[in-house]
Amino acid sequence: MKKSVILLILLVLVLFTAGCDEKTPQNSISSEVNMEKSVIAITQLEQLNTSLQKTPVFVKIGSRWCPECRSLKPVLDELAVEYQGKATIAAIDADKNPELAEYFNTMYIPDSFVIVGIENGTYVYMQENGNVSTDRSKARFVGRNDTDEEMFKKVLDLSLIQQKKADASDTKY
């Protein structure tokens, strides 16, 4: 009886220590990918301006307390992966950066838009119909609905087309 108790204890110890070897956590690979292709937190306009020198910038203004804003996080993460190197996906926390929310005249959140450039010191926005405008109210998506992901992709694709046209004609925004 004593031998079987000792054997049982040894068996349990072996099983516990076998589970303690160094394994890569399941989420570490995906978190490494997300680190490389993540949504950028914008805290100052200079970050937007720097990104605009390379690619169009999709911006979502929101807040942590907002359920609709939080529900957009997986959508933005997916866009960041899909548009890596082609467009910058960024988010502004309206609570942490109220001056930026005010700069963009944010009244409701989530408030999303795509900036394609700067013209005479004013941001140029991509509208849903493929036109560009310096009037953000014509190019913004307020709130959350089931077609957001499709709409965001459509506007990002239009902004990439616009960027190619601007590059070909050497137009500077």
XYZ file of N, CA and C in Angstrom:
519
model
N 0.820 -1.184 0.000
C 0.000 0.000 0.000
C 0.870 1.257 0.000
N 1.929 1.226 0.845
C 2.842 2.354 0.921
C 3.511 2.609 -0.433
N 3.884 1.506 -1.109
C 4.544 1.630 -2.410
C 3.609 2.264 -3.445
N 2.350 1.898 -3.412
C 1.412 2.449 -4.394
C 1.140 3.930 -4.140
N 1.132 4.363 -2.890
C 0.955 5.785 -2.574
C 2.165 6.578 -3.050
N 3.358 6.064 -2.792
C 4.577 6.743 -3.239
C 4.618 6.780 -4.769
N 4.252 5.669 -5.390
C 4.227 5.608 -6.843
C 3.217 6.613 -7.417
N 2.071 6.726 -6.789
C 1.045 7.680 -7.216
C 1.546 9.118 -7.085
N 2.212 9.419 -5.988
C 2.770 10.767 -5.774
C 3.825 11.072 -6.817
N 4.694 10.110 -7.080
C 5.724 10.315 -8.101
C 5.105 10.529 -9.485
N 4.085 9.763 -9.782
C 3.400 9.909 -11.064
C 2.778 11.299 -11.212
N 2.146 11.789 -10.148
C 1.547 13.122 -10.163
C 2.626 14.183 -10.337
N 3.751 14.047 -9.642
C 4.855 15.005 -9.783
C 5.410 15.024 -11.205
N 5.558 13.860 -11.801
C 6.051 13.775 -13.171
C 5.075 14.470 -14.131
N 3.799 14.238 -13.945
C 2.808 14.872 -14.812
C 2.814 16.392 -14.657
N 2.928 16.878 -13.416
C 2.964 18.324 -13.202
C 4.209 18.948 -13.801
N 5.356 18.309 -13.621
C 6.589 18.887 -14.156
C 6.646 18.774 -15.665
N 5.997 17.766 -16.243
C 5.962 17.645 -17.702
C 5.200 18.809 -18.315
N 4.229 19.324 -17.600
C 3.463 20.463 -18.096
C 4.170 21.782 -17.892
N 5.335 21.757 -17.277
C 6.055 22.991 -16.972
C 7.195 23.272 -17.931
N 7.324 22.492 -19.016
C 8.423 22.807 -19.918
C 8.089 24.084 -20.678
N 9.109 24.672 -21.235
C 8.915 25.963 -21.894
C 8.244 25.755 -23.242
N 7.033 26.201 -23.302
C 6.287 26.146 -24.556
C 5.985 27.567 -24.972
N 5.835 27.764 -26.258
C 5.419 29.066 -26.750
C 3.939 29.216 -26.457
N 3.554 30.268 -25.746
C 2.126 30.463 -25.493
C 1.367 30.547 -26.812
N 0.141 30.025 -26.801
C -0.649 29.988 -28.028
C -0.829 31.367 -28.638
N -0.982 32.379 -27.818
C -1.256 33.714 -28.327
C -0.004 34.489 -28.691
N 1.196 33.952 -28.391
C 2.394 34.738 -28.626
C 2.646 34.959 -30.110
N 2.353 33.976 -30.937
C 2.564 34.165 -32.368
C 1.610 35.216 -32.901
N 0.336 35.126 -32.538
C -0.613 36.112 -33.032
C -0.319 37.488 -32.454
N 0.181 37.562 -31.220
C 0.494 38.880 -30.674
C 1.714 39.467 -31.365
N 2.677 38.605 -31.787
C 3.811 39.121 -32.545
C 3.329 39.680 -33.877
N 2.417 38.968 -34.524
C 1.861 39.447 -35.791
C 1.138 40.760 -35.563
N 0.331 40.840 -34.486
C -0.402 42.068 -34.208
C 0.527 43.219 -33.880
N 1.679 42.925 -33.272
C 2.631 43.987 -32.969
C 3.137 44.603 -34.273
N 3.377 43.750 -35.272
C 3.885 44.238 -36.543
C 2.799 44.927 -37.366
N 1.577 44.465 -37.247
C 0.485 44.940 -38.091
C -0.633 45.485 -37.220
N -0.312 46.338 -36.297
C -1.312 46.769 -35.334
C -1.905 48.131 -35.681
N -3.001 48.409 -35.031
C -3.647 49.705 -35.135
C -2.786 50.693 -34.353
N -2.489 51.829 -34.950
C -1.628 52.821 -34.317
C -2.465 53.756 -33.464
N -2.045 53.973 -32.231
C -2.722 54.916 -31.340
C -2.174 56.307 -31.635
N -3.038 57.190 -32.102
C -2.636 58.559 -32.438
C -2.825 59.442 -31.204
N -1.771 60.136 -30.833
C -1.837 61.051 -29.692
C -1.516 62.485 -30.093
N -1.048 62.669 -31.330
C -0.778 64.022 -31.829
C -0.883 64.048 -33.354
N -1.215 65.208 -33.875
C -1.419 65.342 -35.319
C -0.168 65.003 -36.116
N 0.993 65.237 -35.559
C 2.244 64.965 -36.263
C 2.341 63.489 -36.667
N 1.783 62.592 -35.846
C 1.769 61.171 -36.208
C 0.952 60.953 -37.481
N -0.186 61.607 -37.578
C -1.004 61.501 -38.792
C -0.235 62.037 -39.997
N 0.366 63.199 -39.818
C 1.093 63.832 -40.920
C 2.246 62.957 -41.409
N 2.950 62.333 -40.477
C 4.055 61.447 -40.848
C 3.538 60.239 -41.611
N 2.466 59.636 -41.141
C 1.884 58.479 -41.829
C 1.372 58.851 -43.211
N 0.813 60.046 -43.341
C 0.265 60.488 -44.634
C 1.345 60.655 -45.696
N 2.583 60.823 -45.281
C 3.664 60.917 -46.251
C 3.889 59.591 -46.961
N 3.417 58.503 -46.339
C 3.622 57.168 -46.900
C 2.346 56.568 -47.480
N 1.250 56.663 -46.723
C 0.015 55.966 -47.107
C -1.204 56.776 -46.680
N -2.383 56.438 -47.239
C -3.614 57.002 -46.683
C -3.767 56.508 -45.243
N -4.534 57.253 -44.437
C -4.702 56.891 -43.028
C -6.189 56.759 -42.705
N -6.564 55.572 -42.243
C -7.914 55.350 -41.728
C -7.867 55.705 -40.247
N -8.791 56.565 -39.800
C -8.817 57.002 -38.395
C -10.170 56.675 -37.793
N -10.130 56.086 -36.600
C -11.349 55.872 -35.821
C -11.177 56.641 -34.518
N -12.120 57.536 -34.237
C -12.124 58.255 -32.963
C -13.155 57.563 -32.082
N -12.736 57.176 -30.890
C -13.632 56.464 -29.995
C -13.177 56.575 -28.559
N -13.695 55.680 -27.737
C -13.366 55.668 -26.322
C -13.544 54.267 -25.768
N -12.831 53.962 -24.700
C -12.914 52.624 -24.098
C -14.288 52.325 -23.510
N -14.982 53.329 -23.012
C -16.285 53.101 -22.377
C -17.395 52.877 -23.398
N -17.142 53.150 -24.656
C -18.147 53.071 -25.718
C -18.221 51.645 -26.281
N -19.351 50.943 -26.091
C -19.469 49.568 -26.597
C -19.332 49.477 -28.120
N -19.883 50.427 -28.852
C -19.766 50.402 -30.314
C -18.316 50.579 -30.747
N -17.586 51.439 -30.035
C -16.170 51.649 -30.348
C -15.381 50.369 -30.108
N -15.642 49.719 -28.984
C -14.943 48.468 -28.660
C -15.277 47.378 -29.680
N -16.506 47.376 -30.178
C -16.886 46.340 -31.146
C -16.176 46.534 -32.489
N -15.623 47.714 -32.735
C -14.871 47.959 -33.971
C -13.426 47.469 -33.884
N -12.944 47.193 -32.685
C -11.540 46.797 -32.521
C -11.146 45.617 -33.406
N -11.901 44.507 -33.407
C -11.507 43.394 -34.282
C -11.530 43.774 -35.770
N -12.444 44.637 -36.143
C -12.512 45.100 -37.541
C -11.247 45.877 -37.878
N -10.846 46.783 -36.991
C -9.633 47.569 -37.237
C -8.392 46.687 -37.242
N -8.344 45.713 -36.342
C -7.209 44.783 -36.323
C -7.104 44.036 -37.652
N -8.235 43.602 -38.175
C -8.239 42.896 -39.462
C -7.810 43.831 -40.596
N -8.291 45.069 -40.571
C -7.882 46.035 -41.597
C -6.379 46.289 -41.535
N -5.830 46.371 -40.327
C -4.393 46.615 -40.160
C -3.579 45.496 -40.806
N -4.052 44.267 -40.686
C -3.358 43.137 -41.303
C -3.535 43.182 -42.822
N -4.761 43.370 -43.273
C -5.050 43.339 -44.707
C -4.388 44.480 -45.481
N -4.294 45.654 -44.857
C -3.769 46.825 -45.562
C -2.346 47.182 -45.130
N -1.660 46.246 -44.496
C -0.295 46.517 -44.050
C 0.569 46.958 -45.228
N 1.264 48.068 -45.049
C 2.132 48.589 -46.094
C 1.403 49.406 -47.145
N 0.071 49.331 -47.170
C -0.714 50.076 -48.157
C -1.446 51.246 -47.530
N -1.914 51.078 -46.297
C -2.648 52.122 -45.577
C -2.338 51.984 -44.092
N -2.411 53.091 -43.400
C -2.217 53.095 -41.953
C -3.591 53.064 -41.294
N -3.751 52.187 -40.322
C -4.998 52.093 -39.567
C -4.700 52.671 -38.188
N -5.450 53.707 -37.810
C -5.146 54.428 -36.577
C -6.405 54.664 -35.749
N -6.187 54.858 -34.463
C -7.295 55.137 -33.552
C -6.907 56.286 -32.630
N -7.889 57.118 -32.334
C -7.718 58.223 -31.385
C -8.674 57.977 -30.231
N -8.149 57.943 -29.016
C -8.977 57.819 -27.824
C -9.439 59.225 -27.443
N -10.727 59.478 -27.583
C -11.281 60.813 -27.343
C -11.131 61.255 -25.894
N -11.100 60.302 -24.968
C -10.937 60.657 -23.555
C -9.497 61.017 -23.223
N -8.550 60.271 -23.791
C -7.135 60.529 -23.526
C -6.599 61.703 -24.344
N -7.228 61.977 -25.476
C -6.768 63.032 -26.388
C -7.935 63.914 -26.811
N -8.562 64.613 -25.847
C -9.743 65.423 -26.183
C -9.441 66.534 -27.186
N -8.196 67.014 -27.203
C -7.844 68.078 -28.151
C -7.913 67.573 -29.586
N -7.591 66.298 -29.808
C -7.698 65.732 -31.160
C -9.153 65.511 -31.547
N -9.941 65.021 -30.603
C -11.379 64.852 -30.870
C -12.005 66.208 -31.199
N -11.590 67.222 -30.483
C -12.109 68.577 -30.743
C -11.607 69.094 -32.090
N -10.345 68.842 -32.411
C -9.780 69.281 -33.686
C -10.615 68.739 -34.855
N -11.042 67.481 -34.739
C -11.843 66.866 -35.799
C -13.342 67.089 -35.591
N -13.687 67.955 -34.643
C -15.082 68.318 -34.389
C -15.957 67.080 -34.170
N -15.474 66.200 -33.306
C -16.162 64.946 -33.024
C -17.316 65.187 -32.062
N -18.519 64.879 -32.498
C -19.697 65.042 -31.656
C -20.215 63.697 -31.151
N -20.061 62.647 -31.971
C -20.528 61.309 -31.637
C -19.403 60.324 -31.919
N -19.383 59.235 -31.147
C -18.389 58.193 -31.384
C -19.086 56.849 -31.501
N -18.510 55.931 -32.228
C -17.287 56.051 -33.008
C -17.482 56.941 -34.235
N -16.416 57.605 -34.588
C -16.387 58.517 -35.729
C -15.162 58.122 -36.549
N -15.386 57.657 -37.772
C -14.291 57.129 -38.597
C -14.221 57.846 -39.932
N -13.004 57.890 -40.506
C -12.788 58.549 -41.792
C -11.424 58.144 -42.334
N -11.206 58.430 -43.627
C -9.925 58.155 -44.269
C -9.355 59.471 -44.777
N -8.121 59.741 -44.381
C -7.408 60.929 -44.854
C -6.451 60.475 -45.947
N -6.493 61.172 -47.090
C -5.621 60.796 -48.209
C -4.469 61.770 -48.408
N -4.517 62.906 -47.744
C -3.428 63.865 -47.899
C -3.717 65.162 -47.186
N -2.834 66.130 -47.456
C -2.973 67.478 -46.893
C -2.843 68.461 -48.051
N -3.805 69.383 -48.133
C -3.793 70.397 -49.186
C -3.892 71.765 -48.533
N -2.883 72.590 -48.721
C -2.846 73.927 -48.123
C -3.113 73.896 -46.620
N -2.497 72.937 -45.936
C -2.633 72.834 -44.494
C -3.930 72.218 -43.998
N -4.767 71.719 -44.914
C -6.053 71.118 -44.552
C -6.060 69.660 -44.983
N -6.584 68.800 -44.119
C -6.665 67.380 -44.476
C -7.641 67.175 -45.625
N -7.301 66.222 -46.498
C -8.146 65.831 -47.625
C -8.687 64.438 -47.307
N -10.009 64.301 -47.354
C -10.687 63.077 -46.947
C -11.271 62.344 -48.152
N -11.281 61.017 -48.072
C -11.887 60.195 -49.117
C -13.353 59.965 -48.771
N -14.214 60.301 -49.730
C -15.641 60.080 -49.537
C -16.025 58.685 -50.019
N -17.170 58.236 -49.593
C -17.675 56.910 -49.955
C -17.884 56.767 -51.461
N -18.149 57.888 -52.149
C -18.398 57.839 -53.590
C -17.124 57.947 -54.432
N -15.965 58.007 -53.781
C -14.700 58.068 -54.501
C -14.170 59.464 -54.716
N -14.942 60.475 -54.369
C -14.469 61.846 -54.462
C -13.671 62.203 -53.211
N -12.829 63.226 -53.342
C -12.092 63.719 -52.189
C -12.651 65.076 -51.794
N -12.500 65.402 -50.523
C -13.031 66.655 -50.014
C -12.225 67.098 -48.803
N -12.143 68.392 -48.610
C -11.536 68.909 -47.384
C -12.591 69.074 -46.291
N -13.835 68.757 -46.615
C -14.939 68.819 -45.663
C -15.135 67.421 -45.051
N -14.655 67.238 -43.839
C -14.708 65.925 -43.203
C -16.134 65.412 -43.023
N -17.075 66.321 -42.850
C -18.465 65.891 -42.635
C -19.007 65.096 -43.822
N -18.428 65.278 -45.006
C -18.863 64.538 -46.189
C -18.212 63.161 -46.291
N -17.236 62.895 -45.424
C -16.454 61.664 -45.564
C -16.385 60.841 -44.281
N -17.253 61.125 -43.344
C -17.150 60.426 -42.064
C -18.218 59.364 -41.896
N -17.885 58.384 -41.058
C -18.807 57.305 -40.695
C -19.013 57.406 -39.192
N -20.236 57.692 -38.790
C -20.535 57.868 -37.373
C -21.380 56.693 -36.898
N -21.033 56.166 -35.728
C -21.780 55.047 -35.176
C -21.221 53.728 -35.660
N -22.033 52.701 -35.540
C -21.600 51.341 -35.876
C -22.753 50.605 -36.527
N -22.462 49.898 -37.622
C -23.474 49.015 -38.214
C -22.792 47.797 -38.819
N -23.591 46.858 -39.264
C -23.067 45.574 -39.735
C -22.248 45.669 -41.012
N -22.394 46.733 -41.764
C -21.666 46.854 -43.033
C -20.402 47.699 -42.915
N -20.023 48.068 -41.699
C -18.842 48.914 -41.518
C -17.594 48.344 -42.179
N -17.322 47.076 -41.955
C -16.102 46.488 -42.497
C -16.058 46.608 -44.020
N -17.154 46.289 -44.685
C -17.216 46.402 -46.143
C -17.036 47.848 -46.586
N -17.694 48.767 -45.872
C -17.612 50.178 -46.232
C -16.191 50.712 -46.015
N -15.579 50.336 -44.896
C -14.216 50.782 -44.620
C -13.265 50.280 -45.707
N -13.421 49.026 -46.105
C -12.562 48.468 -47.155
C -12.789 49.195 -48.475
N -14.045 49.494 -48.785
C -14.359 50.204 -50.031
C -13.662 51.566 -50.049
N -13.781 52.307 -48.963
C -13.182 53.640 -48.915
C -11.655 53.551 -48.899
N -11.110 52.565 -48.202
C -9.654 52.388 -48.229
C -9.178 52.040 -49.639
N -9.894 51.164 -50.327
C -9.523 50.821 -51.707
C -9.602 52.046 -52.612
N -10.650 52.852 -52.441
C -10.765 54.093 -53.230
C -9.615 55.047 -52.915
N -9.203 55.082 -51.659
C -8.096 55.972 -51.289
C -6.784 55.498 -51.908
N -6.612 54.189 -52.038
C -5.404 53.661 -52.678
C -5.393 53.994 -54.167
N -6.562 53.914 -54.811
C -6.667 54.313 -56.216
C -6.343 55.792 -56.357
N -6.897 56.596 -55.457
C -6.643 58.042 -55.479
C -5.159 58.329 -55.285
N -4.529 57.581 -54.396
C -3.102 57.779 -54.142
C -2.285 57.475 -55.400
N -2.642 56.396 -56.111
C -1.941 56.061 -57.354
C -2.111 57.162 -58.389
N -3.338 57.702 -58.498
C -3.584 58.802 -59.442
C -2.757 60.023 -59.060
N -2.734 60.341 -57.778
C -1.982 61.503 -57.309
C -0.490 61.302 -57.551
N 0.009 60.093 -57.313
C 1.423 59.804 -57.557
C 1.759 59.913 -59.035
N 0.854 59.404 -59.900
C 1.086 59.428 -61.347
C 1.101 60.848 -61.889
N 0.256 61.706 -61.336
C 0.194 63.080 -61.820
C 1.066 64.017 -60.987
N 1.782 63.447 -60.027
C 2.657 64.198 -59.120
C 1.898 65.271 -58.349
N 0.613 64.982 -58.067
C -0.217 65.873 -57.261
C 0.144 65.704 -55.809
N 0.329 66.781 -55.136
C 0.619 66.732 -53.704
C -0.600 67.203 -52.946
N -1.028 66.406 -51.990
C -2.109 66.830 -51.106
C -1.496 67.412 -49.874
